[in-house]
Short mmCIF file of C-alpha atoms in Angstrom, two decimals:
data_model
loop_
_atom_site.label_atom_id
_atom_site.label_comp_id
_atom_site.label_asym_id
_atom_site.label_seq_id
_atom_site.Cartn_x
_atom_site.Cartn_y
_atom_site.Cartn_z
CA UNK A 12 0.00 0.00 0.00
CA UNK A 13 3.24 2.44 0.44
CA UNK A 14 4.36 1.60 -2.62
CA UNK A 15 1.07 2.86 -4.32
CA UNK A 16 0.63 5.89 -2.11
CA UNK A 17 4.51 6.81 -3.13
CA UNK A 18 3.64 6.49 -7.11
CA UNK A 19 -0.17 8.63 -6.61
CA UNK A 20 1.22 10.72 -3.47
CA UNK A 21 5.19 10.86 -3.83
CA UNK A 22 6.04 14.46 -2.03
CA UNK A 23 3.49 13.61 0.96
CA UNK A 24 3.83 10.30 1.53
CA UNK A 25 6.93 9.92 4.72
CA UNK A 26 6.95 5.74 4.74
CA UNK A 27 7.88 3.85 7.50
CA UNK A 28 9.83 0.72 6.88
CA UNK A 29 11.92 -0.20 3.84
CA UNK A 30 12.11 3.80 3.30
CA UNK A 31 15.62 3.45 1.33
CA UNK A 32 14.20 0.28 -1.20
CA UNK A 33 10.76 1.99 -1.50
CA UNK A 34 12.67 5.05 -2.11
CA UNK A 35 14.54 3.16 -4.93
CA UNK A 36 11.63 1.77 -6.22
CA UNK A 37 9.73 5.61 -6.61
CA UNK A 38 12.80 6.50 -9.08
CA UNK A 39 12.68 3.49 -10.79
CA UNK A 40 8.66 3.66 -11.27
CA UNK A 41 8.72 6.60 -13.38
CA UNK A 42 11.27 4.32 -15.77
CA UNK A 43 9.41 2.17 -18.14
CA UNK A 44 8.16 -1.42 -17.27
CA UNK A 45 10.60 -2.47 -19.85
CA UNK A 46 13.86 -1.32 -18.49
CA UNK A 47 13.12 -3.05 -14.77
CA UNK A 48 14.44 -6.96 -14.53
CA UNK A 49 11.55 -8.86 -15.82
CA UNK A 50 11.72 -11.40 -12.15
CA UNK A 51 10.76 -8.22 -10.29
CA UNK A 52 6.57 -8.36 -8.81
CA UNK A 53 5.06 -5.85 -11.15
CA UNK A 54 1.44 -5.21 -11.92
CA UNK A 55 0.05 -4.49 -15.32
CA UNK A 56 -0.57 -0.56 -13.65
CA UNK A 57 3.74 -1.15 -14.04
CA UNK A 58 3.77 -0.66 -9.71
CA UNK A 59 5.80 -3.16 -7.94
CA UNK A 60 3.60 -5.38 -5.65
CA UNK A 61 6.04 -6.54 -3.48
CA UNK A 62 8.92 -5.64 -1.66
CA UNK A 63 10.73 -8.88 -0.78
CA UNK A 64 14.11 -9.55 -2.01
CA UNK A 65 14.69 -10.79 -4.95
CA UNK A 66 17.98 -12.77 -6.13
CA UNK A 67 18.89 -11.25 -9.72
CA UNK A 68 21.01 -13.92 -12.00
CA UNK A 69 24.30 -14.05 -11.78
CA UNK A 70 25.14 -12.48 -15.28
CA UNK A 71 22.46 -9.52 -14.34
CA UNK A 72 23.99 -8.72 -10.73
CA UNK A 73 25.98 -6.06 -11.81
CA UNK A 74 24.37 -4.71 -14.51
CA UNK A 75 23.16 -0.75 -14.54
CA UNK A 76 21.45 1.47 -17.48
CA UNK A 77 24.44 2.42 -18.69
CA UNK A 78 25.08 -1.22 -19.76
CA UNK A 79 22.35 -0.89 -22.49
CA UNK A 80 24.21 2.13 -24.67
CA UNK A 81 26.29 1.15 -27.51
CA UNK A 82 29.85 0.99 -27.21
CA UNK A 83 32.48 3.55 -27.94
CA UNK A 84 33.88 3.91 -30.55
CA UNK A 85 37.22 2.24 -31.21
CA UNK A 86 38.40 6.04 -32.87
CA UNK A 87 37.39 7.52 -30.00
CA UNK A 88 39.74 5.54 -27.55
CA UNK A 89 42.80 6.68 -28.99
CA UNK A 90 45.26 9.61 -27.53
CA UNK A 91 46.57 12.62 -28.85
CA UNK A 92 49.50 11.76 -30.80
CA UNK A 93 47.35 11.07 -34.40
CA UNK A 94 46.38 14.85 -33.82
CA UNK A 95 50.23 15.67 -32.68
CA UNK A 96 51.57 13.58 -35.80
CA UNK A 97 48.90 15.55 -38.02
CA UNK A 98 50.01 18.99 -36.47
CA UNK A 99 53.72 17.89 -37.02
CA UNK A 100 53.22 17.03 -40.98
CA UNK A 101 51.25 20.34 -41.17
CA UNK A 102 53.59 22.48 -40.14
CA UNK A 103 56.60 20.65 -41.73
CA UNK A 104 54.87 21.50 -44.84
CA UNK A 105 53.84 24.85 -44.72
CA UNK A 106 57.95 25.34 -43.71
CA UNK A 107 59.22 23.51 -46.61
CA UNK A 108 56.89 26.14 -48.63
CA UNK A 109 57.73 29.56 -46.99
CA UNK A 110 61.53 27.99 -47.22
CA UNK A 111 61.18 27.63 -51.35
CA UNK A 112 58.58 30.97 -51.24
CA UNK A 113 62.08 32.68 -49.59
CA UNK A 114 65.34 30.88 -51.55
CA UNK A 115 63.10 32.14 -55.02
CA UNK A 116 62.62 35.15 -53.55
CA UNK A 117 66.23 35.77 -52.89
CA UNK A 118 67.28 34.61 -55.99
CA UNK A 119 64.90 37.03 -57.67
CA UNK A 120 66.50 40.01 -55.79
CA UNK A 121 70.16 39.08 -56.46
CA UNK A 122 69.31 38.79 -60.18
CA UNK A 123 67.69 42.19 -59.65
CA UNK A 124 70.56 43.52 -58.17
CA UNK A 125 73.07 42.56 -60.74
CA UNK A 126 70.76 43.97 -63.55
CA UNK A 127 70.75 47.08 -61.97
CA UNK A 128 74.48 46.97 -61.38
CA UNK A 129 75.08 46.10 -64.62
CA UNK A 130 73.09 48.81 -66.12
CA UNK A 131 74.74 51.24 -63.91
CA UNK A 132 78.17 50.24 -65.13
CA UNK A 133 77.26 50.61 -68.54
CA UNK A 134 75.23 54.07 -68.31
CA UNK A 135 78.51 54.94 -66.51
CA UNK A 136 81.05 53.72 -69.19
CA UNK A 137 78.91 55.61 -72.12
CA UNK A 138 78.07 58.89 -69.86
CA UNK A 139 79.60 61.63 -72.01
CA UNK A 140 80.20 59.47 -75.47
CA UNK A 141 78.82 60.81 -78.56
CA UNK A 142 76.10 58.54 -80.11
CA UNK A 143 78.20 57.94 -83.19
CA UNK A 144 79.77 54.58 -84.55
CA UNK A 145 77.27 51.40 -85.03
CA UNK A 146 77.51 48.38 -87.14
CA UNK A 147 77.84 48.28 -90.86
CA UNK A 148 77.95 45.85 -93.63
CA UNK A 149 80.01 47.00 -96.91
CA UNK A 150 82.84 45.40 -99.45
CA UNK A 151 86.11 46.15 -99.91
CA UNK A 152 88.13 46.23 -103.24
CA UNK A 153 88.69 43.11 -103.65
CA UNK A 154 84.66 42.29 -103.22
CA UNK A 155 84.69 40.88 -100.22
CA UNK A 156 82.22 41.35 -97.26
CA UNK A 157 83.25 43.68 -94.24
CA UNK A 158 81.81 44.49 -91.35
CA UNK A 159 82.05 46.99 -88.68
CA UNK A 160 83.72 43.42 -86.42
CA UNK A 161 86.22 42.96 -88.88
CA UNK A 162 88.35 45.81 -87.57
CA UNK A 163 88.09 45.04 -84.03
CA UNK A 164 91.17 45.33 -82.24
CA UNK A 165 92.59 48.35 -84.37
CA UNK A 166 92.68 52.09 -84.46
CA UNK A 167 90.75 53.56 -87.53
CA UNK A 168 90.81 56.72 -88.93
CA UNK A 169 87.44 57.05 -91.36
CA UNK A 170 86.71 59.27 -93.87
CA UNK A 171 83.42 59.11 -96.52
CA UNK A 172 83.27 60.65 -99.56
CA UNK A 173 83.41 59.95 -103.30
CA UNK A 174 86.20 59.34 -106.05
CA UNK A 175 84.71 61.67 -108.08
CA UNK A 176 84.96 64.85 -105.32
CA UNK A 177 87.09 67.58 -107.40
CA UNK A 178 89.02 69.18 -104.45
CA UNK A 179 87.96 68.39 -100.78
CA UNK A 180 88.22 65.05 -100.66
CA UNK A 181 91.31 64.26 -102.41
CA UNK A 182 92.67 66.85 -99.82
CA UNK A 183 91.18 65.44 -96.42
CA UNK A 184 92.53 62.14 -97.83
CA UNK A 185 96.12 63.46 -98.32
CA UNK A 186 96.06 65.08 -95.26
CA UNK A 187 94.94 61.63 -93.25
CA UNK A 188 98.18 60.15 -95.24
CA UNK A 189 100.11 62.55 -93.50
CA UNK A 190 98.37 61.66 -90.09
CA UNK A 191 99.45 57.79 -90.83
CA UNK A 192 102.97 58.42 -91.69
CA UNK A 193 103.79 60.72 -88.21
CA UNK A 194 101.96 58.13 -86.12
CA UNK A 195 104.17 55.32 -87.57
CA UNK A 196 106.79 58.09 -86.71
CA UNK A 197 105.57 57.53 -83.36
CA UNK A 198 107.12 54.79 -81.05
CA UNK A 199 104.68 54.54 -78.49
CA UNK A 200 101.62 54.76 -80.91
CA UNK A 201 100.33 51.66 -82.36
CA UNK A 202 99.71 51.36 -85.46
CA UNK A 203 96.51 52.92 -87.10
CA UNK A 204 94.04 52.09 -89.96
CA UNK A 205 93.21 54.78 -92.51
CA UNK A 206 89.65 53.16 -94.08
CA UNK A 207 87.50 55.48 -97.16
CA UNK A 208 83.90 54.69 -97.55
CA UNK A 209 82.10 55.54 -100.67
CA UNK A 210 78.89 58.12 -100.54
CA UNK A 211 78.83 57.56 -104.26
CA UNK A 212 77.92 53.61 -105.09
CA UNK A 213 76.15 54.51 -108.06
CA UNK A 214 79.86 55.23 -109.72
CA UNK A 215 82.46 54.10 -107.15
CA UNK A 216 83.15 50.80 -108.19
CA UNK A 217 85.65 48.61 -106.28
CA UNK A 218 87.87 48.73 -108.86
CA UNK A 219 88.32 52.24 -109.12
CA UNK A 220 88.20 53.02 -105.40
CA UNK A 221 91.35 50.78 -105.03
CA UNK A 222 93.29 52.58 -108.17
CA UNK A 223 92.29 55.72 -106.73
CA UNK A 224 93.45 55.50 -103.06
CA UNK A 225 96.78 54.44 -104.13
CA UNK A 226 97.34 58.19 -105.04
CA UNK A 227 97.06 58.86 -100.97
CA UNK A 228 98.61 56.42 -98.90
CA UNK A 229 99.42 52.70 -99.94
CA UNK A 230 97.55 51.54 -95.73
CA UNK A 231 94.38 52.74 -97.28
CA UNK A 232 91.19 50.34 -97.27
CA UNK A 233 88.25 50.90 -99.48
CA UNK A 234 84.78 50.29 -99.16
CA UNK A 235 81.96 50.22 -100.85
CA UNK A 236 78.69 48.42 -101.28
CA UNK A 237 74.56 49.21 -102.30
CA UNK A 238 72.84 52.30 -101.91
CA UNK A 239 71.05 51.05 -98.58
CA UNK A 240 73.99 49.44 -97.55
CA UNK A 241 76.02 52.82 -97.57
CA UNK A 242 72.72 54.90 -96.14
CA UNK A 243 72.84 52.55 -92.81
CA UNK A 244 76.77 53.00 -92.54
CA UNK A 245 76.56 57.24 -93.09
CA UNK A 246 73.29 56.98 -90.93
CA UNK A 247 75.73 55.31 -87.89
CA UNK A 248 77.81 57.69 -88.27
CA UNK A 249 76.15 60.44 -88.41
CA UNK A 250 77.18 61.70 -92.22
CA UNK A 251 75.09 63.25 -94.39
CA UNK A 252 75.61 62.96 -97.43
CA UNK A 253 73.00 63.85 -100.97
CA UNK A 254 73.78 63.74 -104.51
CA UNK A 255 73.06 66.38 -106.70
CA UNK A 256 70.39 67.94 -108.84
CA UNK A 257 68.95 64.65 -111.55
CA UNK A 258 70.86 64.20 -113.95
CA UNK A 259 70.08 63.36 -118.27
CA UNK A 260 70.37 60.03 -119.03
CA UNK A 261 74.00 58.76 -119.56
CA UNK A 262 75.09 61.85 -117.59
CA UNK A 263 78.30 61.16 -114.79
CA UNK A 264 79.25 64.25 -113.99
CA UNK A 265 77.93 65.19 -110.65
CA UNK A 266 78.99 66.25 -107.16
CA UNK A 267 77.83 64.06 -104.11
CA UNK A 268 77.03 67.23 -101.30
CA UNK A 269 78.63 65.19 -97.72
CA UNK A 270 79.91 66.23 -94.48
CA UNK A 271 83.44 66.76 -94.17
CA UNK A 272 84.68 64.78 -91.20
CA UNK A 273 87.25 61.81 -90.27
CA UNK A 274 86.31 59.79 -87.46
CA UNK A 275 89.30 57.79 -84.98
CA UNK A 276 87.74 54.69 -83.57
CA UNK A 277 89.16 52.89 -80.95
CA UNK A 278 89.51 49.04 -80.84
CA UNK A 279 86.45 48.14 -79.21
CA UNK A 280 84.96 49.70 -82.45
CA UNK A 281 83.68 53.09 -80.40
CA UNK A 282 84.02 56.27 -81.64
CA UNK A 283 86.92 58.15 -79.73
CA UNK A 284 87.06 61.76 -81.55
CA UNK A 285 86.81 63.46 -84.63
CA UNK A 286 88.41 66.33 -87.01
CA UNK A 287 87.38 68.36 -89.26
CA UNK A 288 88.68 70.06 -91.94
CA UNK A 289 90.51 73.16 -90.09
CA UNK A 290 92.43 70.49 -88.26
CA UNK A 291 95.96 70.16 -89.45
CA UNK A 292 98.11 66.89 -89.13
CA UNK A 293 99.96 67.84 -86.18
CA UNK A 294 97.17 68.52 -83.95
CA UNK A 295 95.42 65.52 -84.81
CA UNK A 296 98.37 63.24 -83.92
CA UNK A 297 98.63 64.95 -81.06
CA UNK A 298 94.78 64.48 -79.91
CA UNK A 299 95.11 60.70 -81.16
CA UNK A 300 97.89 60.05 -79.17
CA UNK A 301 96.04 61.45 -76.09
CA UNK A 302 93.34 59.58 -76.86
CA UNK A 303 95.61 55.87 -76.90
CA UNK A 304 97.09 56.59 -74.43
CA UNK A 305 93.50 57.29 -72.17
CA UNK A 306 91.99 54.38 -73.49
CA UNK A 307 94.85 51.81 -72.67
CA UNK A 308 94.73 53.52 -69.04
CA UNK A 309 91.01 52.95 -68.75
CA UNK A 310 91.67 49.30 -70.01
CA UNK A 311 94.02 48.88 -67.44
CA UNK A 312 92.22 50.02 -64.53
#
C-alpha cells in the first residue's frame, strides 16, 4: 500500500519501513516497465507489488542502465598523438613552402641587383660618349664582305666621300696620309688604320676606289657596297651625305654634297674623336695620341 501511495502521493507520503528500497523503487517507477528486470513483482498498472528480495542472475547482478548504450567507438579511444603527428606534418609542410617561397625570392633580388648593377656600369662607361659609330655591312676592293667586327682590335681613322669629289676630298685624304705616316713616326703609338667609304655607289666601283686611293697612302682600305647598304653606314655615323640635282640620261658628272669629317675609332669599335677640316696633321696626332694613351689607361684600370 506504500508503494502505491509513493507512485499517486510521492512528495506527501513519509513511509515507515523499507524507506531506502521503497525510495529506490519511486525513481525506478517513473522508468518504463521495460527497463526493470523482468523477475521483479510488477502489476500491469507497471507498480511493484512486493517488496521482498529478490535474487537477480548471476550475469544480471551487476548490470546498470548504462550497460544498455552502444559501445564507444574504437576512434574515439585513442590519444593525442594522431592529432600531434597531423600537427607535425602540417607544419613541416607549410615550412618547406615559406623555405622555397624565400630561396626564389632571394634569388629574384640578387638577379635584380646585378641587372641594376650592370646597367649602372654601362650608363657609366657611355656617360659623355657621342652617339656615333654602329655596325655596318660594306665590301672592300677586292669584293669581299666587311663588317664593322672585322676591324676590331685596331685604331681607324674614317673618312666618306666619293672618287669623283674635285678638291675636298682628295685633300682630307692626303692630309689623313700625312696623319698615318707621323703616327708610324711615333714609337709609343700603335699602329693605325686609314679606311674610305664611298657616298657615291652609283659610280664608285671597287675597282676604281682601289686605283684611286693608291694616289694617298698605300695603308688605305676601301669600301663600298649598295645604296642602302652605304645609307645605314653614313646613318651610324652620323654623315650626311646627298647627290646632286637629276641628272640626263647617260650623264656622270655630278657632285655628291657630304659632311666633311674623319672619325678615330678605338679598338672596341667606339668612336673616340673626330676632325674636321681646319684640323691640321699635327694637332690631330697629337689628340690621337692622347686619346691611346686614355683608353689603354682605362683598359688597365
Amino acid at each position: 500500500r506504500c508503494c502505491r501511495a509513493v507512485q499517486t502521493f510521492p512528495r506527501r507520503c513519509v513511509p515507515t519501513r523499507h524507506s531506502r528500497l521503497l525510495s529506490n523503487c519511486y525513481h525506478t517507477s517513473t522508468l518504463h516497465t521495460s527497463s526493470l528486470h523482468p523477475s521483479l513483482p510488477v502489476n500491469r498498472n507497471g507498480v511493484l507489488t512486493s517488496t521482498r528480495s529478490v535474487t537477480l542472475p548471476r550475469n544480471s547482478q551487476n548490470r546498470t542502465l548504462s550497460d544498455s548504450a552502444p559501445p564507444l567507438n574504437k576512434n574515439s579511444r585513442r590519444g593525442p598523438l594522431p592529432f600531434m603527428l597531423a600537427s607535425f606534418g602540417f607544419c613541416a609542410v607549410i615550412s618547406g613552402i615559406a623555405y622555397v617561397y624565400s630561396e626564389n625570392k632571394k634569388k629574384e633580388i640578387e638577379e635584380e641587383r646585378k641587372r641594376k648593377s650592370e646597367e649602372q656600369k654601362k650608363e657609366r662607361t657611355s656617360k659623355g660618349k657621342a652617339l656615333i659609330g654602329g655596325p655596318f655591312v660594306l665590301q672592300n676592293t677586292e669584293g669581299e664582305r666587311v663588317t664593322d667586327r672585322s676591324f676590331l682590335g685596331k685604331w681607324l681613322l674614317i673618312y666618306f666621300g666619293f672618287t669623283f669629289c674635285p678638291d675636298i676630298c682628295p685633300e682630307e685624304l692626303e692630309k689623313i696620309g700625312e696623319i698615318v705616316d707621323l703616327l708610324d713616326k711615333t714609337p709609343e703609338a700603335p699602329e693605325i688604320q686609314p679606311v674610305f667609304i664611298s657616298v657615291d655607289p652609283k659610280r664608285d666601283t671597287p675597282e676604281l676606289i682601289k686605283s684611286y686611293l693608291l694616289d694617298f697612302h698605300p695603308k688605305f682600305v676601301g669600301l663600298t657596297g649598295t645604296k642602302e647598304q652605304v645609307k645605314r653606314a653614313t646613318k651610324a655615323y652620323r654623315v650626311y651625305f646627298s647627290e646632286g640635282p637629276d641628272q640626263a640620261e647617260g650623264a656622270n658628272e655630278y657632285i655628291v654634297d657630304h659632311s666633311i669629317v674623319t672619325f678615330l675609332v678605338n679598338p672596341r669599335g667606339e668612336f673616340a674623336a673626330n676632325f674636321g677640316q681646319r684640323t691640321s696633321p699635327e694637332e690631330a696626332v697629337n689628340k690621337i695620341v692622347d686619346k691611346m694613351n686614355q683608353f689603354y689607361q682605362d683598359s688597365s684600370s
